[in-house]
Structure formats: C-alpha cells, structure tokens
Short mmCIF file of C-alpha atoms in Angstrom, two decimals:
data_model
loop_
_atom_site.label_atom_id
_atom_site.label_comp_id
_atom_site.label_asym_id
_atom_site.label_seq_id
_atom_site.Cartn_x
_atom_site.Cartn_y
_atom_site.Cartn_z
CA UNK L 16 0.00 0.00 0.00
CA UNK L 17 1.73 3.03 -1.43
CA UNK L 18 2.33 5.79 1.74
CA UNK L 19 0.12 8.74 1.80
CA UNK L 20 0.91 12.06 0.02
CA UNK L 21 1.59 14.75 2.74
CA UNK L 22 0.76 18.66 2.70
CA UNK L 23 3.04 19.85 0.05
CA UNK L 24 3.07 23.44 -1.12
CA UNK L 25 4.27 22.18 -4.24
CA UNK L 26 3.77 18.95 -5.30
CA UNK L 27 5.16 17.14 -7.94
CA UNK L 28 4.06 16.35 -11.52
CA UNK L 29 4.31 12.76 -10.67
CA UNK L 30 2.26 13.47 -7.29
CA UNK L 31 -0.33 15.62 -9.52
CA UNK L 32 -0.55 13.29 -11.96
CA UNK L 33 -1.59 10.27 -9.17
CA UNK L 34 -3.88 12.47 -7.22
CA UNK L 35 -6.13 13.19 -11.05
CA UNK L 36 -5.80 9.63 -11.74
CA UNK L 37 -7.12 9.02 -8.22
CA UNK L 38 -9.80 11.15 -8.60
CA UNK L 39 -10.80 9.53 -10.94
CA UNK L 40 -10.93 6.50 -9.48
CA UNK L 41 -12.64 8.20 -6.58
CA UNK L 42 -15.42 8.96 -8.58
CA UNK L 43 -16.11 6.36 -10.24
CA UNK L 44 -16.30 4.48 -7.00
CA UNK L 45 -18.55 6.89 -5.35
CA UNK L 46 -20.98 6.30 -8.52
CA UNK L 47 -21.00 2.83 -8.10
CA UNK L 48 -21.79 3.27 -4.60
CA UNK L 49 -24.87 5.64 -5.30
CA UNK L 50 -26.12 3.40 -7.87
CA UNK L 51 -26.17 0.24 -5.48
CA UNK L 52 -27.15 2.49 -2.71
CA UNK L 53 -28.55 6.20 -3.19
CA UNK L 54 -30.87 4.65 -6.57
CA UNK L 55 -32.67 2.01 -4.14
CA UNK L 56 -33.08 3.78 -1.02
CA UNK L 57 -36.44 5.15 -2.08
CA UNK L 58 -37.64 1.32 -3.63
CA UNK L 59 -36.32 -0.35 -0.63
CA UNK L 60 -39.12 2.68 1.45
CA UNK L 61 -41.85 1.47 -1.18
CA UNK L 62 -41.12 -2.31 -0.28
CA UNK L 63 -41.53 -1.37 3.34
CA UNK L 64 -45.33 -0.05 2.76
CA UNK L 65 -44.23 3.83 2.89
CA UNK L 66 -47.09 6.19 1.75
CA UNK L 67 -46.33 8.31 -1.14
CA UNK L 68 -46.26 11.37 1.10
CA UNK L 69 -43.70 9.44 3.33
CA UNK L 70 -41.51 8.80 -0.08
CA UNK L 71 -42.06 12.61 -0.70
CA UNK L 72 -40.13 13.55 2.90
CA UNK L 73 -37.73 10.60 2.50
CA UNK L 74 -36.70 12.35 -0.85
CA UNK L 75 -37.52 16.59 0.97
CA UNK L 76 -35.55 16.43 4.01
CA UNK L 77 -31.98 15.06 3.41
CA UNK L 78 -32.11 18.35 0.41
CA UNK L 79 -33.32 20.56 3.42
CA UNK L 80 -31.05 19.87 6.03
CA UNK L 81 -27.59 19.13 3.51
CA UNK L 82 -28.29 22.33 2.20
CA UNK L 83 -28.29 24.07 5.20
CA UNK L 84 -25.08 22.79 6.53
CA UNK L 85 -23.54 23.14 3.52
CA UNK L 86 -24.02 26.88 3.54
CA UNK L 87 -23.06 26.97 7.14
CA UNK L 88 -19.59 24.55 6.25
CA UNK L 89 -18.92 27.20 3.67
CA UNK L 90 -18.29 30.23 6.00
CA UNK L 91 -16.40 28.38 8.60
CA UNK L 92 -12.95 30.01 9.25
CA UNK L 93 -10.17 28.00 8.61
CA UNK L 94 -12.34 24.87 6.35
CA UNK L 95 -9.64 25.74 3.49
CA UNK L 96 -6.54 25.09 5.97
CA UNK L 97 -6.80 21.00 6.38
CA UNK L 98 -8.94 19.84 3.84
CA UNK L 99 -7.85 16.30 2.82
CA UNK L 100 -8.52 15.15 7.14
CA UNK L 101 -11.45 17.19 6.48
CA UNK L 102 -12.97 15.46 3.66
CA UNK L 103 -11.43 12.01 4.83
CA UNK L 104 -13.15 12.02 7.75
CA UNK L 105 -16.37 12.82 6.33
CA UNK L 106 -16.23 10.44 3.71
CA UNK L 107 -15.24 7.44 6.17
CA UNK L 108 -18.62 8.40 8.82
CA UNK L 109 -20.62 8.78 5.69
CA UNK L 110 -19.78 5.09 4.28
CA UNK L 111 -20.75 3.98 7.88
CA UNK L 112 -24.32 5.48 7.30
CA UNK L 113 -24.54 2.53 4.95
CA UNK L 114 -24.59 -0.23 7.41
CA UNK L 115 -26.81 1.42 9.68
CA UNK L 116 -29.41 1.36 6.62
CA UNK L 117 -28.59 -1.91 5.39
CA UNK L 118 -29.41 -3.05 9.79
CA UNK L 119 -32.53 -2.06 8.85
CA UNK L 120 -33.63 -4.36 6.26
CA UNK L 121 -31.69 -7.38 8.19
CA UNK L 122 -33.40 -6.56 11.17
CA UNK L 123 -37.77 -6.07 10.35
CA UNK L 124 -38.94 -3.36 12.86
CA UNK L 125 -42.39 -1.98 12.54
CA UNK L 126 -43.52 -0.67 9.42
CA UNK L 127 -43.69 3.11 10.56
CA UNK L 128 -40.91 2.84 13.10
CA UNK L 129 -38.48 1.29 9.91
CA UNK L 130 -40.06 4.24 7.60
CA UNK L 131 -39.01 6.58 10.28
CA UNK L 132 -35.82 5.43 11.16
CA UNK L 133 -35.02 5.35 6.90
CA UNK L 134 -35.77 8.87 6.64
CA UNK L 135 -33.47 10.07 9.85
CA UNK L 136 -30.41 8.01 8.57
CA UNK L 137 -30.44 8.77 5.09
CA UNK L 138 -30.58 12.69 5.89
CA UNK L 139 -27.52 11.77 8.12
CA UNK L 140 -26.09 10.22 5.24
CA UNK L 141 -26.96 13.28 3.18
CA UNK L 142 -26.01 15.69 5.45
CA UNK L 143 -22.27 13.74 6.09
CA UNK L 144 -22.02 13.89 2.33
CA UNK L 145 -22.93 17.76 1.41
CA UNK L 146 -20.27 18.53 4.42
CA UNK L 147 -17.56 17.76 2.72
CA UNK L 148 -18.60 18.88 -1.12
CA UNK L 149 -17.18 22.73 -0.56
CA UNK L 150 -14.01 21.86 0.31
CA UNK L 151 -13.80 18.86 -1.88
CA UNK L 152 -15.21 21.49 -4.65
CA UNK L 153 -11.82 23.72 -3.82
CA UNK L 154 -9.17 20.88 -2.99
CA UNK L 155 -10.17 20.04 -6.98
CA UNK L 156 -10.02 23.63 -7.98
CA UNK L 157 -6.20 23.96 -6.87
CA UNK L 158 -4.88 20.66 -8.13
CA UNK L 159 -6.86 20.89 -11.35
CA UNK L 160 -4.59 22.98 -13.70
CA UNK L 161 -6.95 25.39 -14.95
CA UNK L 162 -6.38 24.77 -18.66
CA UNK L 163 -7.09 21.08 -18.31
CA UNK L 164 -10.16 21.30 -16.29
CA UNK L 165 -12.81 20.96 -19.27
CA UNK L 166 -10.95 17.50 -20.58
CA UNK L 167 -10.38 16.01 -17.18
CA UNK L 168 -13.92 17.02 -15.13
CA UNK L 169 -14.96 15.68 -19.11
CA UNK L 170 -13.23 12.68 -18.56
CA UNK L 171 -14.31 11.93 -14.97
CA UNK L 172 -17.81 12.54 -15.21
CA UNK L 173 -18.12 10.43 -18.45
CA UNK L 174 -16.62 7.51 -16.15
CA UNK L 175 -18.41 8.40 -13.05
CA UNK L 176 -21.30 8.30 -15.54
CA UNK L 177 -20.86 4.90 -16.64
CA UNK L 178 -19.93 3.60 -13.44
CA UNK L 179 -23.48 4.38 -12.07
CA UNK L 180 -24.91 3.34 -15.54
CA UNK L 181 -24.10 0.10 -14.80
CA UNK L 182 -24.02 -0.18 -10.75
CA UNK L 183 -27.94 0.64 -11.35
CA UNK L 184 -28.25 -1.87 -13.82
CA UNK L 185 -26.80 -4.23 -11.91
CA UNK L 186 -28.44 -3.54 -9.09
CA UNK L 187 -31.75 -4.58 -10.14
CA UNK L 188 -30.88 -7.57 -11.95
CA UNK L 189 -29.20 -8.34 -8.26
CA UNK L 190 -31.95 -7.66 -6.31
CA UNK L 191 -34.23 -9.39 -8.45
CA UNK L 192 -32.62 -12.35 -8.24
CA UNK L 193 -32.06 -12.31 -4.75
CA UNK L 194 -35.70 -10.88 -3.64
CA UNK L 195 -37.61 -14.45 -4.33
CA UNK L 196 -35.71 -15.66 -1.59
CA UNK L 197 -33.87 -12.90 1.03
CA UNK L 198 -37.39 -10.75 0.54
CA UNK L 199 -36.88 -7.47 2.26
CA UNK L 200 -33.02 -7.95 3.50
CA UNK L 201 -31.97 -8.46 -0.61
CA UNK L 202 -31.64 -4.75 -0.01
CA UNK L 203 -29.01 -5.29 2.56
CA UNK L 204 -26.81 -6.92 0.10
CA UNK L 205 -26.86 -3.69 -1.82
CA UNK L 206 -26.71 -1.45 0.60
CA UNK L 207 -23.51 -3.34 2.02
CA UNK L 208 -21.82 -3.52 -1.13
CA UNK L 209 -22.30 0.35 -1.36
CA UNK L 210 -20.73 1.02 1.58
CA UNK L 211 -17.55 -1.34 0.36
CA UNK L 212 -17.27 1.07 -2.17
CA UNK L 213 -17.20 4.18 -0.60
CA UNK L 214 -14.69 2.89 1.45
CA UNK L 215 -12.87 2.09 -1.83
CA UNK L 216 -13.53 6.08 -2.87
CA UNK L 217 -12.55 6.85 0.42
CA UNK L 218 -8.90 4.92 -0.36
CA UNK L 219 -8.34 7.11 -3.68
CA UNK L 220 -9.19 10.03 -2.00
CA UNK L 221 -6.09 9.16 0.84
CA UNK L 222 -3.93 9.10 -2.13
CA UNK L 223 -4.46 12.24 -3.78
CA UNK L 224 -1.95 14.84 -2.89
CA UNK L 225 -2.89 18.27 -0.32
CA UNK L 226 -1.91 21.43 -1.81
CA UNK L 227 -3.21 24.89 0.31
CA UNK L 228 -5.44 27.14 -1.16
CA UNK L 229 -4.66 28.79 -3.92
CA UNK L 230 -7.49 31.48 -3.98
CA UNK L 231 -8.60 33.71 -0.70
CA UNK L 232 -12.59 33.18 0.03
CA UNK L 233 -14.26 36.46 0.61
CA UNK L 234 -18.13 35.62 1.94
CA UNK L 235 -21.02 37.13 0.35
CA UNK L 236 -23.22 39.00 3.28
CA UNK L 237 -26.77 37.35 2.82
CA UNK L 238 -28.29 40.55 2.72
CA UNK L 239 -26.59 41.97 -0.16
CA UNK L 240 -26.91 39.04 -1.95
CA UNK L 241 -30.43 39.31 -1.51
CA UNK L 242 -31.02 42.61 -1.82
CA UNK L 243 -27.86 44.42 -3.39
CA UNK L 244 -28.50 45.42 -7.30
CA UNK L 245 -24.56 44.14 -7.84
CA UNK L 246 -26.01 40.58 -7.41
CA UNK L 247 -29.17 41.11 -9.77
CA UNK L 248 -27.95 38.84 -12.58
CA UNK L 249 -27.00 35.95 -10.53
CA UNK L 250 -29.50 35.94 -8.16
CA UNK L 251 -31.53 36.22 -10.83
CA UNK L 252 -30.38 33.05 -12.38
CA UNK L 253 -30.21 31.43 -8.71
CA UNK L 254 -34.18 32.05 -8.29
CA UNK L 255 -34.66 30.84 -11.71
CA UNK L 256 -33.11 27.34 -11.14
CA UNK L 257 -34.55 27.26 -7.49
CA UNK L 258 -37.95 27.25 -8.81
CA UNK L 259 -36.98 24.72 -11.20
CA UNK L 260 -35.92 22.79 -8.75
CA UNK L 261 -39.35 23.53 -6.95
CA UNK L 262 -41.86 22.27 -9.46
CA UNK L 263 -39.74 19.18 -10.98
CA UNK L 264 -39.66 17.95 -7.25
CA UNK L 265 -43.03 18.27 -7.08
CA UNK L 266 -43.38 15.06 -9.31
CA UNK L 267 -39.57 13.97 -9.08
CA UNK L 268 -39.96 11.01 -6.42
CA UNK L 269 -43.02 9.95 -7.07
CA UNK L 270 -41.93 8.09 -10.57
CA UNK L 271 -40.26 5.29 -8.38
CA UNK L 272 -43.80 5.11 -6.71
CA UNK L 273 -45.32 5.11 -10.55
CA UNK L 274 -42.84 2.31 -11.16
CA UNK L 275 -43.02 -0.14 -8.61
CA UNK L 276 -46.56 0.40 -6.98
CA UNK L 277 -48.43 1.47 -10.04
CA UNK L 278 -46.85 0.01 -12.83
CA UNK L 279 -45.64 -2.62 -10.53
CA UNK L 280 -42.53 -2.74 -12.75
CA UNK L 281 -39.56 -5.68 -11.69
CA UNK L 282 -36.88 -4.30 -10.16
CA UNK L 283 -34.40 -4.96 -13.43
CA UNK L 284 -36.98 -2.85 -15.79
CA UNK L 285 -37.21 -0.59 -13.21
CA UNK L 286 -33.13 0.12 -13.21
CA UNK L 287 -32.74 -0.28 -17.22
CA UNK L 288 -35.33 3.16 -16.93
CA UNK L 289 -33.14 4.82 -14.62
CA UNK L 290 -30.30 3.84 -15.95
CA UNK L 291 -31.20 5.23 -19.65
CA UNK L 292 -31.60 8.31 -18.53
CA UNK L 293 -27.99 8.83 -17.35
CA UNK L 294 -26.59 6.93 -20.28
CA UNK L 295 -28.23 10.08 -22.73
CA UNK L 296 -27.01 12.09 -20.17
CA UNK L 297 -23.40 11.21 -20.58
CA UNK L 298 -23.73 11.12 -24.54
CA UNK L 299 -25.73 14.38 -25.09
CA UNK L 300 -23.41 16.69 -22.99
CA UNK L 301 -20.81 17.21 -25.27
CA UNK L 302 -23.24 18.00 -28.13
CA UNK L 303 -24.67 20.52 -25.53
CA UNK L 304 -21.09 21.41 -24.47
CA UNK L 305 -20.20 22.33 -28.06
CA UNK L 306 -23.31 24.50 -28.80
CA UNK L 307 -22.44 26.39 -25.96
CA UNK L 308 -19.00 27.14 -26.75
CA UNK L 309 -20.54 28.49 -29.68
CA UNK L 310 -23.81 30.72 -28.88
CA UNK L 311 -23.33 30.55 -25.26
CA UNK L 312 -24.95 29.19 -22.24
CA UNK L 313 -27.64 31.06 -21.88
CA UNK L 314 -28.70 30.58 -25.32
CA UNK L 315 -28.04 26.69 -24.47
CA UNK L 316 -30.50 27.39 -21.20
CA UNK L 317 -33.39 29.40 -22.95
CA UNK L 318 -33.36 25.97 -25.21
CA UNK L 319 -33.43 22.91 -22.46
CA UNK L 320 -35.34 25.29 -20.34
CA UNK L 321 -38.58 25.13 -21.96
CA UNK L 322 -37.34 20.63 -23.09
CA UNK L 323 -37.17 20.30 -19.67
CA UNK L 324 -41.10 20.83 -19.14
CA UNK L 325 -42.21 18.69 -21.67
CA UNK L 326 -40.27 15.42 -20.02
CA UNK L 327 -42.67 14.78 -17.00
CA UNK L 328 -45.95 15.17 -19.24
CA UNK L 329 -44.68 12.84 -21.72
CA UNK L 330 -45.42 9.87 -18.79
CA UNK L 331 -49.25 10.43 -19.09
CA UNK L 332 -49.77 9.14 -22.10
CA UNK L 333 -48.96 5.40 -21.72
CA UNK L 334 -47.48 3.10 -19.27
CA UNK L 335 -45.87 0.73 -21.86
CA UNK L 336 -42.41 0.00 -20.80
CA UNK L 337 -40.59 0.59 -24.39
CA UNK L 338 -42.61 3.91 -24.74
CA UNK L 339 -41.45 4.51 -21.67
CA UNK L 340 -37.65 4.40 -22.63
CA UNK L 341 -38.15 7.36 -25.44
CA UNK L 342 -39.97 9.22 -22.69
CA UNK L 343 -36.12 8.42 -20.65
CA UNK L 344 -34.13 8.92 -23.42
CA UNK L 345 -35.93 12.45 -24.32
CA UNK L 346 -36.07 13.10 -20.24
CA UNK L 347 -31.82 12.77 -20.36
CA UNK L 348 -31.36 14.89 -23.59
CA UNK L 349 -33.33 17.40 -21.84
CA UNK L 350 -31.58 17.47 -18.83
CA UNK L 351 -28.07 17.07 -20.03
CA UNK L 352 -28.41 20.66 -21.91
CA UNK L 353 -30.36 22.52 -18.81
CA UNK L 354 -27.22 20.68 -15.81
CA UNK L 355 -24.71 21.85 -18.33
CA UNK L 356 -25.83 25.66 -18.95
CA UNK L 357 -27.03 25.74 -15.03
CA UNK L 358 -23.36 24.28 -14.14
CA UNK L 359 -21.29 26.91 -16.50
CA UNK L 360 -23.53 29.95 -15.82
CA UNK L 361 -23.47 29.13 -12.41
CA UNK L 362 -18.69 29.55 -12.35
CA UNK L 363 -19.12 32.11 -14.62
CA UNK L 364 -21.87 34.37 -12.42
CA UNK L 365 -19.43 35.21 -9.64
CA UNK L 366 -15.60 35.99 -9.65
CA UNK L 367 -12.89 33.35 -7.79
CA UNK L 368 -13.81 35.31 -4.69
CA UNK L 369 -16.89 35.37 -3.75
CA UNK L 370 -17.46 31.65 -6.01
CA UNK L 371 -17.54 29.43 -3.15
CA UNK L 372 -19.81 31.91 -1.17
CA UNK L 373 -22.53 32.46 -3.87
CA UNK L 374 -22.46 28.35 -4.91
CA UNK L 375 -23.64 27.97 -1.70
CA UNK L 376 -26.18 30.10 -1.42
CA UNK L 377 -27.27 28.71 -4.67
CA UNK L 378 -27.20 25.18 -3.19
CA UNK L 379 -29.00 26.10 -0.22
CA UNK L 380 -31.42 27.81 -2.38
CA UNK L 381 -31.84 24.64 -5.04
CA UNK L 382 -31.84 22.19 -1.65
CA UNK L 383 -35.08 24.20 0.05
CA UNK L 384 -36.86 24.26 -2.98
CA UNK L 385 -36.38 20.77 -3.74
CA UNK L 386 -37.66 19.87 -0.19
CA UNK L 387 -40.44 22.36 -0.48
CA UNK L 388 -41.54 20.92 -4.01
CA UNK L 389 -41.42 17.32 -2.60
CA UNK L 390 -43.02 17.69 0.54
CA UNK L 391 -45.70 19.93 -1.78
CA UNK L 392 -45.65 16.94 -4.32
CA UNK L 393 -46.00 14.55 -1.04
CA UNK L 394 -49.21 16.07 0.18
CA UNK L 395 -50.85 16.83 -3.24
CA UNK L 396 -50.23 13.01 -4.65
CA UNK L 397 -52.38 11.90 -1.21
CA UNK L 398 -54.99 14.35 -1.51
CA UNK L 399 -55.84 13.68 -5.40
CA UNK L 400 -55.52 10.06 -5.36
CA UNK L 401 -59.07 9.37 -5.62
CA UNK L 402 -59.21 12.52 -8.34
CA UNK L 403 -59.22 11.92 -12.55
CA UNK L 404 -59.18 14.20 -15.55
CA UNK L 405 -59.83 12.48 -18.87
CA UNK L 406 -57.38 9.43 -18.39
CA UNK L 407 -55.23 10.56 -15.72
CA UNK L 408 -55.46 9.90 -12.43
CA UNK L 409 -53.50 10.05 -9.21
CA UNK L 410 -49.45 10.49 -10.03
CA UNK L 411 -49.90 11.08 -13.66
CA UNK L 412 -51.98 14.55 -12.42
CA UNK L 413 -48.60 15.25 -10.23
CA UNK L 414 -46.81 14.75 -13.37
CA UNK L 415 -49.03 17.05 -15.20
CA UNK L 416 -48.79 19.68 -12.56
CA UNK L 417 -45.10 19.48 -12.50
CA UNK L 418 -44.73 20.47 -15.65
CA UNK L 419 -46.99 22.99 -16.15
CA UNK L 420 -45.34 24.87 -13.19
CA UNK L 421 -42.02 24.13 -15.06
CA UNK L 422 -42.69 25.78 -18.23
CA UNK L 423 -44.72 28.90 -15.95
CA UNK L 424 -41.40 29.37 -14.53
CA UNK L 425 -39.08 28.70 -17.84
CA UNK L 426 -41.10 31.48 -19.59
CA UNK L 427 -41.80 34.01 -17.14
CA UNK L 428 -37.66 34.00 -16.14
CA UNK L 429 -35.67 32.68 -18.85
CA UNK L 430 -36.00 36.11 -20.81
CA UNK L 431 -34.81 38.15 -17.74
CA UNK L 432 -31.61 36.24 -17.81
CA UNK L 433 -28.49 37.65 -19.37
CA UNK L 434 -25.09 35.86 -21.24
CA UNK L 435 -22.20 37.00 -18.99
CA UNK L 436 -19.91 36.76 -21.96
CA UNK L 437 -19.56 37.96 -25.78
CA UNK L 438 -21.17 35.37 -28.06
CA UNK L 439 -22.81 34.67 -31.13
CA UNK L 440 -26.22 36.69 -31.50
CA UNK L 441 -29.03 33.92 -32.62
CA UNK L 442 -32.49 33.80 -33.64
CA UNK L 443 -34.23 32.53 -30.96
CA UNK L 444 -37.25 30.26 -32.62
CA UNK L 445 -34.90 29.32 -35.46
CA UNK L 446 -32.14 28.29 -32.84
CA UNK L 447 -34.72 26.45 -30.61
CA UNK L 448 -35.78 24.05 -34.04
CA UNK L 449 -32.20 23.52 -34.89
CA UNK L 450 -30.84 22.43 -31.47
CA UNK L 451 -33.76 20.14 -30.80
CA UNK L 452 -33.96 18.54 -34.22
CA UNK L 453 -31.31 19.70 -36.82
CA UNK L 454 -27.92 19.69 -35.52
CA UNK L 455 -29.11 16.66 -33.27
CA UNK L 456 -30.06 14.55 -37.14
CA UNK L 457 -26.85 16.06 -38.41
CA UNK L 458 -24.43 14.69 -36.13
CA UNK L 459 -26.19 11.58 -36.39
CA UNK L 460 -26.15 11.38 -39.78
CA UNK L 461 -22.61 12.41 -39.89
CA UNK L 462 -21.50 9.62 -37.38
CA UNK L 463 -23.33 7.16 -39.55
CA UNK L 464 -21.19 8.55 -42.66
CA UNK L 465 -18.08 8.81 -40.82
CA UNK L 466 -18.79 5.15 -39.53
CA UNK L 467 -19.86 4.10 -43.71
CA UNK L 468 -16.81 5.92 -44.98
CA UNK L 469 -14.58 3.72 -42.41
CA UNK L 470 -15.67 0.66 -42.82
CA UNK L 471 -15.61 0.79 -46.59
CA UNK L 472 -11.88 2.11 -46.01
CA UNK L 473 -11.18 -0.88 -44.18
CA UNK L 474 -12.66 -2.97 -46.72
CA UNK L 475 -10.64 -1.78 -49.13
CA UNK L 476 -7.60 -1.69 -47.60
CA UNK L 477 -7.72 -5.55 -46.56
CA UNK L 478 -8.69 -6.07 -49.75
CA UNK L 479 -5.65 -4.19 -51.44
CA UNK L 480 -3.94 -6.02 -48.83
CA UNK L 481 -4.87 -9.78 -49.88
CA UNK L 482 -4.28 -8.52 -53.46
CA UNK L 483 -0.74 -7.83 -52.62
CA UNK L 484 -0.21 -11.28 -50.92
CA UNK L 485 -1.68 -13.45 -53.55
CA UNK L 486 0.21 -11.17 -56.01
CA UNK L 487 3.64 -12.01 -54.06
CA UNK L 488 2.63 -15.32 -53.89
CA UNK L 489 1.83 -16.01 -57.39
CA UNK L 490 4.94 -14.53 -58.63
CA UNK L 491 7.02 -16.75 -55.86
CA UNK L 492 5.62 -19.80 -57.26
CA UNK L 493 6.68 -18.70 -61.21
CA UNK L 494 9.60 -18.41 -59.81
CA UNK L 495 10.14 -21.26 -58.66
#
C-alpha cells in the first residue's frame, strides 16, 4: 500500500498526476456506490409499505437539512486550511451510514418505526455527504490545472457516468434475483456492497496529494446578496433554477412510486429506466457542451429550459415499458443541456472570490426548494388520489402539474436572464428548431457517414492487402 501524500506546497508532476488519476478512481467508485445504494433507497421505502407522502419527505428532508449545513460549512474560518482530514473524515462516517441502513432491512422493525428510522439516517447520510462537497469542490479547484479542467472534469464525469450506468443496472438484476428468496433484507446486500465502495472512494481520495489554497474566500453578506443590485444577474439566475428545482420535485420522487406500486414494474426494468436516462445524459453533454462554446450558455438554457417541461408530461400518455424508454431517453437529452448551462452559468456568475460563497447560497437555495416541491408533491399526490381528468389519475396529475409549473417558470424567467460573456447573436425560434432537431439529425447522420466511410476504407484496404499477398505469392511460385 503506497504511503500517503503529505501537505506539500508544491507537489510534484508525478504526485499531480496520481492524485487526477485518483480522482478519478474516486469517482467512479462513489458512482458505483450511489447506484447500489442512493438509486434504491427510495424502492427499498416502497417495499416497506411507505405512503407516497412518506416517499415525498424521504426524498424533501436530506435536500433541506444538507443544504443548510452546507451553507453553514462554507463560511467556517479556517475549512480551506486541512482539507484532505477534512474530507477524509467525512467520507469514512458517511460510508458507515450505509450499514446502519442496510441493519434495517436485516433486522424487520415496525412498518412506521423502519419508515421513520429510513428517513433520519439517510438525511444523516446526506447531510455527512454535502459537508464535505465545498471543500472537496476547492481541494479540486487547486490541483486541477486550470487549462485542463474541461478534458479532465470531461473525462471523470463520463466515467463516473458509466460507473453508475451500470451499478444501477446491476443492481436490479441483483436484487431481483435475490428478492424471491432474502425478501426485504436483498436490499441489505446492496446497501452493504455500497458502503464497500465508498470505502474504496474513500482509499483514492487518501492518495491524492494536499496542496493549500490557492485562492482567498471572501463571503457574500446574505443581505446583499439578496437585496444588493450588484447581485441582480445571478440571483436572478439562482431564483430561476430554485424554482426549477421547486416544481420538478413536485413530481420527481413519485416516478419510483409510478414504477413499482403502479406500474408494478420488476426491479431490473425498473433500473434499465433509470439507468437510460444517465446513459443520454453522458452522450448528449458534449453535443450541448459544443453548442455552448458556440452561442453561449444562456442561449443553451433558454433551449433545455422550456425541453425540460415537456419530459414529465410525456409519462401520461402510456405506461408501456418501451414507450417509456423514449420518454427516458428524451427526459436525459433534456436534462443534459439545462445541468450543463445551469453548471457553466453558475462559475461564470461570480468571480474566484466570492465563487464558493454564492455556490452555496445557490445550493441552499436549489436544496429548500427541492424539499419544499417534494413535501408539496408529497401532500398533493395523497390528496388527489381518488381525483381523474380524462385518463389521468393520481401520479400522472402530479406529473401534469409538475410540468406545467415548469414551463410557468421557464417562460416568465428565462428572458430576464443575461449571457455573462460575448457570443454569437441567434435567432431565438430558429435556434430552438435547430438544437432540438437539426444539428441533433446532423451529427447523427454524420457519425453514420463517418462510420460508412470507415468501414468501406477498411474494406478496401484488406482487400488491397490480400491482393498484394496473392500477387507475391503467385509470382514466388513462377519463380520457382
């Protein structure tokens, strides 16, 4: 076991180059303990007879309370001096959180003391997690060269994309196989095998390298961020997103209810959903990366902003499972362009400065809105169970709702918010219709020509390449 790195104002290529690789691994790791863990934390509440309000805190309160001591972590004095022990620590406790779930599928309580006891630990677990992400957040800023940080945070998230991809998948083949016979404590296996690999993200993140801060924090006073016109723009942006947060919460947890209780889906079809959504994700961001290199993200956000509406709706018209997957696959082209514009106009809002101050007032912001749309989604989904309209009834309505409030908020704020940097000048229809269908058909039709004009290259060169060995051999035989 290699020795750990120790604070080093200056560490070495070779010790940069371990601590990115690490990361790496790190992440990766951590995805393949949310998708054995975080993904099946709300089924493993269904399977335990939670309500759907109950499903709606489970998913409200971690948000609530990690968001609040987030924002508090981020103003601490000193958080930037010893951040490795810092995050190590953190990162160790909240891999313990796992066991203390999985006790409670090995060992039945009583239905509303288990529900109970789920929703306290997993906003532990939440909490232990959102600790740690400021300084984690900075750590990465100052061993990140700066002109490499687009490739490698690329690079990683692709992985850590796949890595959940498939931790999901697998998942719910595993705990369909195992559910005929463990019942209930199948999700015990999971959530034990999640917490073996956060210990195993916990190892790569002991072998990345400490370096000090690099850039001096200056906090944002709450009340001029609230109030003071030199924040307009961003908190402009930040009220924008919060609300989007708001009303896709509202119907956000309640599709694992759809799934399982509703639909009642196997868990296998139920992970190949989930997991198709993050598998667009991963292959529509650079398309969406690319566009806004070129008009910009804002441009990139007026676009996804009024997709990302349409994706909840498109669940109420039929419950057939391979419909279902275009309503995914749509969902995570959606999402991939609104995450990406929200993530760059989100740096670019605030200078080094004050950028670890104003993310987390945005994250606080995003977390209360998330628990206030879910605990709202919660309480509506149990009043109008008994209601219809047309053909929809009960959750479809809350998926309905959600996106009408969605595209309420996408039109009444998108045009208030403005690019913070010089870029192309668009059309605004004509660039909606040619990010959502033309440049989309392009690239696929130039990948399928690229991919043609290769593998007739090929072709011909084995061919040319046979032709020059029965040629030579031919001539060696004359010879002879």
């Amino acid at each position: 076991m290699p020795n750990p790195v120790r604070l080093n104002k200056h560490p070495s290529e070779k010790e940069v180059k371990r601590s990115l690789d690490s990361s790496i691994a790190d992440g990766a790791s951590f995805s393949v303990m949310a998708g054995l863990g975080d993904t099946y934390v709300p089924p493993f509440a269904v399977a335990l007879g939670a309500t759907t309000a109950q499903v709606g805190i489970l998913a409200a309160l971690p948000y609530a309370f990690a968001g609040i001591s987030q924002a508090i972590i981020s103003n601490l004095p000193g958080i930037t001096e010893k951040r490795k022990e810092f995050i190590l620590l953190f990162a160790f406790i909240h891999g313990l959180a796992w066991i203390f779930i999985a006790l409670l599928a090995i060992f039945l309580l009583p239905k509303e003391t288990a529900i109970i006891a789920l929703i306290i630990l997993f906003s532990v677990y939440s909490v232990l997690n959102a600790v740690a992400i400021p300084p984690w957040s900075g750590w990465m800023a100052d061993l990140v060269p700066e002109h490499q940080r687009g490739s490698y945070f690329g690079k990683r998230n692709a992985i850590a994309g796949f890595a959940l991809l498939a931790a999901t998948i697998a998942g719910g083949w595993l705990l369909g196989l195992l559910e005929a016979t463990l019942a209930l404590q199948a999700f015990a296996v999971l959530f034990l095998f999640a917490f073996l690999w956060r210990m195993v993200s916990v190892f790569f993140l002991w072998r990345m390298a400490d370096v000090p801060a690099e850039t001096k924090i200056i906090p944002i006073h709450p009340w001029d961020f609230l109030s003071s016109p030199a924040w307009h723009g961003s908190r402009t942006f930040a009220i924008y997103v919060a609300l989007m947060q708001f009303a896709t919460n509202v119907a956000g947890p309640f599709f694992v209810v759809y799934m399982l209780r509703d639909l009642h889906m196997d868990y296998f079809t139920f992970a190949v959903l989930v997991g198709i959504t993050s598998l667009v994700r991963i292959v529509s961001m650079p398309y969406w990366g690319r566009l806004a290199d070129i008009v910009g993200s804002r441009n990139v956000l007026r676009v996804s902003g009024l997709l990302v509406p349409i994706a909840p709706v498109l669940w109420v018209f039929s419950a057939d499972p391979i419909y279902l997957v275009f309503a995914q696959v749509f969902s995570g082209f959606a999402w991939a362009g609104f995450d990406l514009s929200t993530f760059n106009y989100a740096l670019s809002s605030t200078s080094k400065e004050h950028r670890v101050s104003f993310i987390s007032y945005y994250n606080l912001m995003n977390n209360l809105m998330i628990f206030a749309g879910a605990l709202l989604g919660g309480l509506a989904a149990e009043f109008f169970a008994g209601a219809s309209l047309l053909w929809m009834h009960g959750l479809l309505l809350i998926f309905l709702f959600s996106g009408a409030i969605r595209l309420a908020v996408s039109f009444v704020f998108l045009p208030l918010i403005q690019e913070r940097k010089l870029t192309r000048s668009v059309d605004e229809k004509d660039f909606f219709w040619k990010a959502v269908a033309v440049y989309p058909m392009k690239g696929i039709v130039g990948e399928l020509y690229n991919g043609w004009n290769f593998s007739t290259g090929q072709v011909n060169n084995v061919h040319r390449g046979l032709t020059h060995i029965v040629g030579r051999l031919k001539n060696k035989n004359k010879g002879e």
